[in-house]
Amino acid sequence: MAHHNLVPILSSLLLTLVTLQGTDALHFFKIEPEAVTKINPIHYEVTNNATGTPGGTRFTDKIGITYSKSILQLASEFNWRVFGQSKKSERKNVESIKMFLETMDGVAYASNDEIHVSANYIAGYSGDVKREVTGVLYHEVTHIWQWNGNGNAPGGLIEGIADYVRLKAKYAPLHWVKPGGGDRWDQGYDVTARFLDYCNSLRNGFVADLNRKMKNGYSDNFFVELLGKNVDHLWRDYKTKFGN
């Protein structure tokens, strides 16, 4: 009987140690940092600021707040896997991700751990709108988690990495370019995503390593360090491989 009474006492002691000592205490007790999410989870929030509009109504009918919140979490966890960030200490310090459906032009953008999605775009989209918005959210969530070389990485590469994550999550739209398409490696979006997929096929984990290097700065030489060839050479090889 006395042994059973020790269980809640020990559990309380462990939580106290975690609070006082942080993740070091977790490693001492052989608990992975991800277990902390049960104590201090990332907060996901979705707000429809376009209620009463065609896009706001379609969002409610076809997608919904609950589903969108689940995608914010799933996309975050997928990013951690793609970027090889199994430990919380390896990731950007993000406490919450908020999505807002807005009456605005364009498709979506991410800023300051917030994602703004266009209700106008949702209203006018002619295909599977739920799948499309899911892919858009994977892209925008990537912008929240990825490193950007302290603002020095090419914009096309930043967008390409976001679309690469969308591609690997199997939410690429049918209208994307096929492998080998495009004019420049840093053209961005689907063009750069396809190129990065090729680079990752040469070295599994390349995109994760590239993102890791971009934590504190950026150089095209990262491609040489990781793949042994400069990025222009890799682009020529890529175009040759796919015959265009």
PDB file of C-alpha atoms in Angstrom:
ATOM      1  CA  MET A   1       0.000   0.000   0.000  1.00  0.00           C
ATOM      2  CA  ALA A   2       2.842   2.341   0.862  1.00  0.00           C
ATOM      3  CA  HIS A   3       4.447   1.716  -2.560  1.00  0.00           C
ATOM      4  CA  HIS A   4       1.263   2.820  -4.360  1.00  0.00           C
ATOM      5  CA  ASN A   5       1.228   6.046  -2.367  1.00  0.00           C
ATOM      6  CA  LEU A   6       4.710   6.844  -3.672  1.00  0.00           C
ATOM      7  CA  VAL A   7       3.539   7.045  -7.303  1.00  0.00           C
ATOM      8  CA  PRO A   8       1.811  10.450  -7.170  1.00  0.00           C
ATOM      9  CA  ILE A   9       4.627  11.786  -4.984  1.00  0.00           C
ATOM     10  CA  LEU A  10       7.298  10.729  -7.492  1.00  0.00           C
ATOM     11  CA  SER A  11       5.235  12.076 -10.394  1.00  0.00           C
ATOM     12  CA  SER A  12       4.952  15.424  -8.662  1.00  0.00           C
ATOM     13  CA  LEU A  13       8.701  15.422  -7.959  1.00  0.00           C
ATOM     14  CA  LEU A  14       9.477  14.729 -11.638  1.00  0.00           C
ATOM     15  CA  LEU A  15       7.275  17.603 -12.797  1.00  0.00           C
ATOM     16  CA  THR A  16       8.970  19.884 -10.287  1.00  0.00           C
ATOM     17  CA  LEU A  17      12.405  18.854 -11.577  1.00  0.00           C
ATOM     18  CA  VAL A  18      11.324  19.477 -15.170  1.00  0.00           C
ATOM     19  CA  THR A  19      10.078  22.930 -14.213  1.00  0.00           C
ATOM     20  CA  LEU A  20      13.280  23.811 -12.373  1.00  0.00           C
ATOM     21  CA  GLN A  21      15.877  22.159 -14.592  1.00  0.00           C
ATOM     22  CA  GLY A  22      14.318  22.224 -18.079  1.00  0.00           C
ATOM     23  CA  THR A  23      15.141  19.598 -20.687  1.00  0.00           C
ATOM     24  CA  ASP A  24      18.312  18.467 -18.851  1.00  0.00           C
ATOM     25  CA  ALA A  25      16.070  16.850 -16.273  1.00  0.00           C
ATOM     26  CA  LEU A  26      14.108  15.175 -19.061  1.00  0.00           C
ATOM     27  CA  HIS A  27      17.252  13.621 -20.507  1.00  0.00           C
ATOM     28  CA  PHE A  28      18.268  12.441 -17.006  1.00  0.00           C
ATOM     29  CA  PHE A  29      14.973  10.613 -16.694  1.00  0.00           C
ATOM     30  CA  LYS A  30      15.214   9.329 -20.309  1.00  0.00           C
ATOM     31  CA  ILE A  31      12.240  11.408 -21.446  1.00  0.00           C
ATOM     32  CA  GLU A  32      12.325  12.906 -24.938  1.00  0.00           C
ATOM     33  CA  PRO A  33      11.846  16.699 -25.249  1.00  0.00           C
ATOM     34  CA  GLU A  34       8.696  16.074 -27.289  1.00  0.00           C
ATOM     35  CA  ALA A  35       7.055  14.862 -24.080  1.00  0.00           C
ATOM     36  CA  VAL A  36       7.181  18.464 -22.907  1.00  0.00           C
ATOM     37  CA  THR A  37       4.531  19.333 -25.485  1.00  0.00           C
ATOM     38  CA  LYS A  38       2.017  17.712 -23.162  1.00  0.00           C
ATOM     39  CA  ILE A  39       3.069  20.213 -20.496  1.00  0.00           C
ATOM     40  CA  ASN A  40       3.812  23.227 -22.689  1.00  0.00           C
ATOM     41  CA  PRO A  41       2.205  22.606 -26.113  1.00  0.00           C
ATOM     42  CA  ILE A  42       2.365  24.894 -29.125  1.00  0.00           C
ATOM     43  CA  HIS A  43      -0.895  26.803 -29.353  1.00  0.00           C
ATOM     44  CA  TYR A  44      -2.738  26.624 -32.684  1.00  0.00           C
ATOM     45  CA  GLU A  45      -5.563  29.045 -33.387  1.00  0.00           C
ATOM     46  CA  VAL A  46      -7.790  29.703 -36.415  1.00  0.00           C
ATOM     47  CA  THR A  47     -10.070  32.729 -36.859  1.00  0.00           C
ATOM     48  CA  ASN A  48     -12.521  33.371 -39.682  1.00  0.00           C
ATOM     49  CA  ASN A  49     -12.560  37.129 -40.238  1.00  0.00           C
ATOM     50  CA  ALA A  50     -14.528  36.735 -43.470  1.00  0.00           C
ATOM     51  CA  THR A  51     -17.812  35.343 -42.171  1.00  0.00           C
ATOM     52  CA  GLY A  52     -20.724  36.274 -44.393  1.00  0.00           C
ATOM     53  CA  THR A  53     -18.583  36.516 -47.540  1.00  0.00           C
ATOM     54  CA  PRO A  54     -18.634  33.819 -50.255  1.00  0.00           C
ATOM     55  CA  GLY A  55     -15.120  32.715 -49.292  1.00  0.00           C
ATOM     56  CA  GLY A  56     -15.844  32.741 -45.590  1.00  0.00           C
ATOM     57  CA  THR A  57     -18.956  30.644 -46.097  1.00  0.00           C
ATOM     58  CA  ARG A  58     -17.159  28.182 -48.372  1.00  0.00           C
ATOM     59  CA  PHE A  59     -14.364  27.895 -45.810  1.00  0.00           C
ATOM     60  CA  THR A  60     -16.893  26.996 -43.110  1.00  0.00           C
ATOM     61  CA  ASP A  61     -18.715  24.498 -45.350  1.00  0.00           C
ATOM     62  CA  LYS A  62     -15.740  22.778 -47.009  1.00  0.00           C
ATOM     63  CA  ILE A  63     -12.788  23.196 -44.624  1.00  0.00           C
ATOM     64  CA  GLY A  64     -13.634  24.523 -41.182  1.00  0.00           C
ATOM     65  CA  ILE A  65     -11.761  25.794 -38.159  1.00  0.00           C
ATOM     66  CA  THR A  66     -11.234  22.407 -36.484  1.00  0.00           C
ATOM     67  CA  TYR A  67      -9.698  20.861 -39.613  1.00  0.00           C
ATOM     68  CA  SER A  68      -7.484  23.895 -40.199  1.00  0.00           C
ATOM     69  CA  LYS A  69      -6.143  23.747 -36.642  1.00  0.00           C
ATOM     70  CA  SER A  70      -5.299  20.073 -37.091  1.00  0.00           C
ATOM     71  CA  ILE A  71      -3.402  20.874 -40.303  1.00  0.00           C
ATOM     72  CA  LEU A  72      -1.362  23.584 -38.575  1.00  0.00           C
ATOM     73  CA  GLN A  73      -0.206  20.952 -36.092  1.00  0.00           C
ATOM     74  CA  LEU A  74       0.332  18.175 -38.655  1.00  0.00           C
ATOM     75  CA  ALA A  75       2.240  20.532 -40.956  1.00  0.00           C
ATOM     76  CA  SER A  76       4.457  21.637 -38.066  1.00  0.00           C
ATOM     77  CA  GLU A  77       5.280  18.043 -37.149  1.00  0.00           C
ATOM     78  CA  PHE A  78       5.937  17.241 -40.815  1.00  0.00           C
ATOM     79  CA  ASN A  79       8.328  20.200 -41.053  1.00  0.00           C
ATOM     80  CA  TRP A  80      10.288  18.907 -38.069  1.00  0.00           C
ATOM     81  CA  ARG A  81      10.675  15.539 -39.800  1.00  0.00           C
ATOM     82  CA  VAL A  82      11.716  17.059 -43.142  1.00  0.00           C
ATOM     83  CA  PHE A  83      14.217  19.356 -41.414  1.00  0.00           C
ATOM     84  CA  GLY A  84      15.529  16.598 -39.119  1.00  0.00           C
ATOM     85  CA  GLN A  85      14.573  18.549 -36.015  1.00  0.00           C
ATOM     86  CA  SER A  86      13.598  15.807 -33.588  1.00  0.00           C
ATOM     87  CA  LYS A  87      14.631  17.958 -30.627  1.00  0.00           C
ATOM     88  CA  LYS A  88      12.824  21.139 -29.640  1.00  0.00           C
ATOM     89  CA  SER A  89      16.184  22.861 -29.150  1.00  0.00           C
ATOM     90  CA  GLU A  90      16.914  22.458 -32.890  1.00  0.00           C
ATOM     91  CA  ARG A  91      13.811  24.380 -33.959  1.00  0.00           C
ATOM     92  CA  LYS A  92      12.866  28.019 -34.061  1.00  0.00           C
ATOM     93  CA  ASN A  93      11.319  29.243 -30.837  1.00  0.00           C
ATOM     94  CA  VAL A  94       7.651  29.312 -31.769  1.00  0.00           C
ATOM     95  CA  GLU A  95       5.015  29.323 -29.038  1.00  0.00           C
ATOM     96  CA  SER A  96       1.901  29.694 -31.167  1.00  0.00           C
ATOM     97  CA  ILE A  97       0.748  29.642 -34.784  1.00  0.00           C
ATOM     98  CA  LYS A  98      -2.368  31.583 -35.668  1.00  0.00           C
ATOM     99  CA  MET A  99      -4.282  31.454 -38.937  1.00  0.00           C
ATOM    100  CA  PHE A 100      -6.647  34.207 -40.051  1.00  0.00           C
ATOM    101  CA  LEU A 101      -9.055  33.957 -42.965  1.00  0.00           C
ATOM    102  CA  GLU A 102      -9.213  37.455 -44.454  1.00  0.00           C
ATOM    103  CA  THR A 103     -10.959  39.314 -47.259  1.00  0.00           C
ATOM    104  CA  MET A 104      -7.843  40.130 -49.280  1.00  0.00           C
ATOM    105  CA  ASP A 105      -6.127  39.658 -52.632  1.00  0.00           C
ATOM    106  CA  GLY A 106      -3.529  36.985 -53.337  1.00  0.00           C
ATOM    107  CA  VAL A 107      -3.477  33.513 -51.806  1.00  0.00           C
ATOM    108  CA  ALA A 108      -1.770  33.601 -48.403  1.00  0.00           C
ATOM    109  CA  TYR A 109       1.248  34.913 -46.525  1.00  0.00           C
ATOM    110  CA  ALA A 110       3.018  34.232 -43.235  1.00  0.00           C
ATOM    111  CA  SER A 111       4.427  36.861 -40.890  1.00  0.00           C
ATOM    112  CA  ASN A 112       5.316  36.883 -37.181  1.00  0.00           C
ATOM    113  CA  ASP A 113       4.045  33.326 -36.624  1.00  0.00           C
ATOM    114  CA  GLU A 114       0.709  34.247 -38.195  1.00  0.00           C
ATOM    115  CA  ILE A 115      -0.761  32.930 -41.439  1.00  0.00           C
ATOM    116  CA  HIS A 116      -3.246  35.035 -43.404  1.00  0.00           C
ATOM    117  CA  VAL A 117      -5.322  33.179 -46.001  1.00  0.00           C
ATOM    118  CA  SER A 118      -7.422  34.854 -48.678  1.00  0.00           C
ATOM    119  CA  ALA A 119     -11.160  34.222 -48.534  1.00  0.00           C
ATOM    120  CA  ASN A 120     -11.350  35.672 -52.061  1.00  0.00           C
ATOM    121  CA  TYR A 121      -9.038  32.914 -53.290  1.00  0.00           C
ATOM    122  CA  ILE A 122     -11.111  30.232 -51.580  1.00  0.00           C
ATOM    123  CA  ALA A 123     -14.303  31.634 -53.102  1.00  0.00           C
ATOM    124  CA  GLY A 124     -12.879  31.572 -56.624  1.00  0.00           C
ATOM    125  CA  TYR A 125     -10.981  28.268 -56.536  1.00  0.00           C
ATOM    126  CA  SER A 126     -12.555  25.802 -58.970  1.00  0.00           C
ATOM    127  CA  GLY A 127     -10.960  22.524 -57.859  1.00  0.00           C
ATOM    128  CA  ASP A 128     -10.789  20.564 -54.601  1.00  0.00           C
ATOM    129  CA  VAL A 129     -10.607  23.574 -52.303  1.00  0.00           C
ATOM    130  CA  LYS A 130      -9.967  21.562 -49.136  1.00  0.00           C
ATOM    131  CA  ARG A 131      -6.906  19.878 -50.646  1.00  0.00           C
ATOM    132  CA  GLU A 132      -5.665  23.170 -52.072  1.00  0.00           C
ATOM    133  CA  VAL A 133      -5.938  25.036 -48.774  1.00  0.00           C
ATOM    134  CA  THR A 134      -4.244  22.119 -47.015  1.00  0.00           C
ATOM    135  CA  GLY A 135      -1.299  22.451 -49.394  1.00  0.00           C
ATOM    136  CA  VAL A 136      -1.222  26.223 -48.929  1.00  0.00           C
ATOM    137  CA  LEU A 137      -1.078  25.750 -45.157  1.00  0.00           C
ATOM    138  CA  TYR A 138       1.834  23.291 -45.436  1.00  0.00           C
ATOM    139  CA  HIS A 139       3.673  25.932 -47.484  1.00  0.00           C
ATOM    140  CA  GLU A 140       2.938  28.780 -45.085  1.00  0.00           C
ATOM    141  CA  VAL A 141       3.680  26.751 -41.951  1.00  0.00           C
ATOM    142  CA  THR A 142       7.089  26.009 -43.475  1.00  0.00           C
ATOM    143  CA  HIS A 143       7.797  29.744 -43.624  1.00  0.00           C
ATOM    144  CA  ILE A 144       7.259  29.882 -39.877  1.00  0.00           C
ATOM    145  CA  TRP A 145       9.662  27.025 -39.114  1.00  0.00           C
ATOM    146  CA  GLN A 146      12.380  27.362 -41.787  1.00  0.00           C
ATOM    147  CA  TRP A 147      15.622  29.312 -41.358  1.00  0.00           C
ATOM    148  CA  ASN A 148      16.214  32.107 -43.864  1.00  0.00           C
ATOM    149  CA  GLY A 149      19.926  32.832 -43.522  1.00  0.00           C
ATOM    150  CA  ASN A 150      19.213  35.829 -41.301  1.00  0.00           C
ATOM    151  CA  GLY A 151      17.373  37.389 -44.223  1.00  0.00           C
ATOM    152  CA  ASN A 152      20.224  36.787 -46.688  1.00  0.00           C
ATOM    153  CA  ALA A 153      18.955  33.685 -48.505  1.00  0.00           C
ATOM    154  CA  PRO A 154      17.495  34.165 -52.008  1.00  0.00           C
ATOM    155  CA  GLY A 155      13.737  34.656 -51.920  1.00  0.00           C
ATOM    156  CA  GLY A 156      13.343  31.993 -54.586  1.00  0.00           C
ATOM    157  CA  LEU A 157      15.111  29.451 -52.390  1.00  0.00           C
ATOM    158  CA  ILE A 158      12.941  30.326 -49.386  1.00  0.00           C
ATOM    159  CA  GLU A 159       9.783  29.837 -51.454  1.00  0.00           C
ATOM    160  CA  GLY A 160      11.234  26.721 -53.054  1.00  0.00           C
ATOM    161  CA  ILE A 161      11.867  25.076 -49.692  1.00  0.00           C
ATOM    162  CA  ALA A 162       8.292  25.849 -48.639  1.00  0.00           C
ATOM    163  CA  ASP A 163       6.962  24.242 -51.811  1.00  0.00           C
ATOM    164  CA  TYR A 164       9.393  21.332 -51.358  1.00  0.00           C
ATOM    165  CA  VAL A 165       7.733  20.564 -48.021  1.00  0.00           C
ATOM    166  CA  ARG A 166       4.336  20.800 -49.709  1.00  0.00           C
ATOM    167  CA  LEU A 167       5.589  18.441 -52.428  1.00  0.00           C
ATOM    168  CA  LYS A 168       6.863  15.856 -49.939  1.00  0.00           C
ATOM    169  CA  ALA A 169       3.562  16.052 -48.053  1.00  0.00           C
ATOM    170  CA  LYS A 170       1.882  15.041 -51.354  1.00  0.00           C
ATOM    171  CA  TYR A 171      -0.156  18.221 -51.735  1.00  0.00           C
ATOM    172  CA  ALA A 172       1.433  19.491 -54.960  1.00  0.00           C
ATOM    173  CA  PRO A 173      -1.191  20.846 -57.404  1.00  0.00           C
ATOM    174  CA  LEU A 174      -1.471  19.355 -60.875  1.00  0.00           C
ATOM    175  CA  HIS A 175      -0.492  22.654 -62.518  1.00  0.00           C
ATOM    176  CA  TRP A 176       3.036  22.620 -61.035  1.00  0.00           C
ATOM    177  CA  VAL A 177       5.943  22.269 -63.454  1.00  0.00           C
ATOM    178  CA  LYS A 178       7.206  18.762 -64.050  1.00  0.00           C
ATOM    179  CA  PRO A 179      10.707  17.726 -62.917  1.00  0.00           C
ATOM    180  CA  GLY A 180      13.282  19.553 -65.038  1.00  0.00           C
ATOM    181  CA  GLY A 181      11.054  22.555 -65.698  1.00  0.00           C
ATOM    182  CA  GLY A 182      12.005  26.175 -65.198  1.00  0.00           C
ATOM    183  CA  ASP A 183      14.743  28.605 -66.215  1.00  0.00           C
ATOM    184  CA  ARG A 184      16.788  29.140 -63.020  1.00  0.00           C
ATOM    185  CA  TRP A 185      17.462  27.111 -59.902  1.00  0.00           C
ATOM    186  CA  ASP A 186      16.314  30.018 -57.712  1.00  0.00           C
ATOM    187  CA  GLN A 187      13.223  30.803 -59.771  1.00  0.00           C
ATOM    188  CA  GLY A 188      11.235  29.859 -56.693  1.00  0.00           C
ATOM    189  CA  TYR A 189       8.119  27.928 -55.763  1.00  0.00           C
ATOM    190  CA  ASP A 190       7.485  24.727 -57.769  1.00  0.00           C
ATOM    191  CA  VAL A 191      10.548  25.178 -60.018  1.00  0.00           C
ATOM    192  CA  THR A 192      12.961  25.342 -57.093  1.00  0.00           C
ATOM    193  CA  ALA A 193      11.009  22.684 -55.167  1.00  0.00           C
ATOM    194  CA  ARG A 194      11.548  20.187 -58.010  1.00  0.00           C
ATOM    195  CA  PHE A 195      15.244  21.087 -58.139  1.00  0.00           C
ATOM    196  CA  LEU A 196      15.619  20.622 -54.380  1.00  0.00           C
ATOM    197  CA  ASP A 197      13.903  17.250 -54.678  1.00  0.00           C
ATOM    198  CA  TYR A 198      16.565  16.279 -57.220  1.00  0.00           C
ATOM    199  CA  CYS A 199      19.335  17.520 -54.914  1.00  0.00           C
ATOM    200  CA  ASN A 200      17.854  15.563 -52.030  1.00  0.00           C
ATOM    201  CA  SER A 201      17.903  12.433 -54.198  1.00  0.00           C
ATOM    202  CA  LEU A 202      21.686  12.866 -54.501  1.00  0.00           C
ATOM    203  CA  ARG A 203      22.073  13.074 -50.739  1.00  0.00           C
ATOM    204  CA  ASN A 204      19.219  12.024 -48.497  1.00  0.00           C
ATOM    205  CA  GLY A 205      18.725  14.753 -45.914  1.00  0.00           C
ATOM    206  CA  PHE A 206      20.180  17.472 -48.139  1.00  0.00           C
ATOM    207  CA  VAL A 207      17.274  19.868 -47.607  1.00  0.00           C
ATOM    208  CA  ALA A 208      17.453  19.339 -43.842  1.00  0.00           C
ATOM    209  CA  ASP A 209      21.200  20.042 -43.890  1.00  0.00           C
ATOM    210  CA  LEU A 210      20.741  23.089 -46.122  1.00  0.00           C
ATOM    211  CA  ASN A 211      18.088  24.507 -43.819  1.00  0.00           C
ATOM    212  CA  ARG A 212      20.344  23.878 -40.813  1.00  0.00           C
ATOM    213  CA  LYS A 213      23.197  25.789 -42.472  1.00  0.00           C
ATOM    214  CA  MET A 214      20.828  28.677 -43.155  1.00  0.00           C
ATOM    215  CA  LYS A 215      20.251  29.291 -39.443  1.00  0.00           C
ATOM    216  CA  ASN A 216      22.944  31.969 -39.193  1.00  0.00           C
ATOM    217  CA  GLY A 217      23.588  33.075 -42.773  1.00  0.00           C
ATOM    218  CA  TYR A 218      23.597  32.017 -46.405  1.00  0.00           C
ATOM    219  CA  SER A 219      26.073  31.210 -49.163  1.00  0.00           C
ATOM    220  CA  ASP A 220      25.652  29.468 -52.526  1.00  0.00           C
ATOM    221  CA  ASN A 221      28.739  27.543 -51.426  1.00  0.00           C
ATOM    222  CA  PHE A 222      26.484  25.479 -49.141  1.00  0.00           C
ATOM    223  CA  PHE A 223      25.658  23.410 -52.241  1.00  0.00           C
ATOM    224  CA  VAL A 224      29.367  22.686 -52.793  1.00  0.00           C
ATOM    225  CA  GLU A 225      29.845  21.755 -49.140  1.00  0.00           C
ATOM    226  CA  LEU A 226      26.904  19.361 -49.178  1.00  0.00           C
ATOM    227  CA  LEU A 227      26.970  17.947 -52.724  1.00  0.00           C
ATOM    228  CA  GLY A 228      30.479  18.642 -54.031  1.00  0.00           C
ATOM    229  CA  LYS A 229      29.323  20.781 -56.969  1.00  0.00           C
ATOM    230  CA  ASN A 230      28.351  24.423 -57.301  1.00  0.00           C
ATOM    231  CA  VAL A 231      24.666  25.148 -57.685  1.00  0.00           C
ATOM    232  CA  ASP A 232      24.914  26.142 -61.371  1.00  0.00           C
ATOM    233  CA  HIS A 233      26.617  22.822 -62.161  1.00  0.00           C
ATOM    234  CA  LEU A 234      23.892  20.980 -60.262  1.00  0.00           C
ATOM    235  CA  TRP A 235      21.231  22.892 -62.186  1.00  0.00           C
ATOM    236  CA  ARG A 236      22.806  21.864 -65.514  1.00  0.00           C
ATOM    237  CA  ASP A 237      22.966  18.235 -64.369  1.00  0.00           C
ATOM    238  CA  TYR A 238      19.326  18.451 -63.329  1.00  0.00           C
ATOM    239  CA  LYS A 239      18.204  19.854 -66.684  1.00  0.00           C
ATOM    240  CA  THR A 240      20.220  17.201 -68.531  1.00  0.00           C
ATOM    241  CA  LYS A 241      18.709  14.404 -66.441  1.00  0.00           C
ATOM    242  CA  PHE A 242      15.176  15.390 -67.385  1.00  0.00           C
ATOM    243  CA  GLY A 243      15.995  16.348 -70.971  1.00  0.00           C
ATOM    244  CA  ASN A 244      15.100  20.029 -70.996  1.00  0.00           C
TER     245      ASN A 244
END
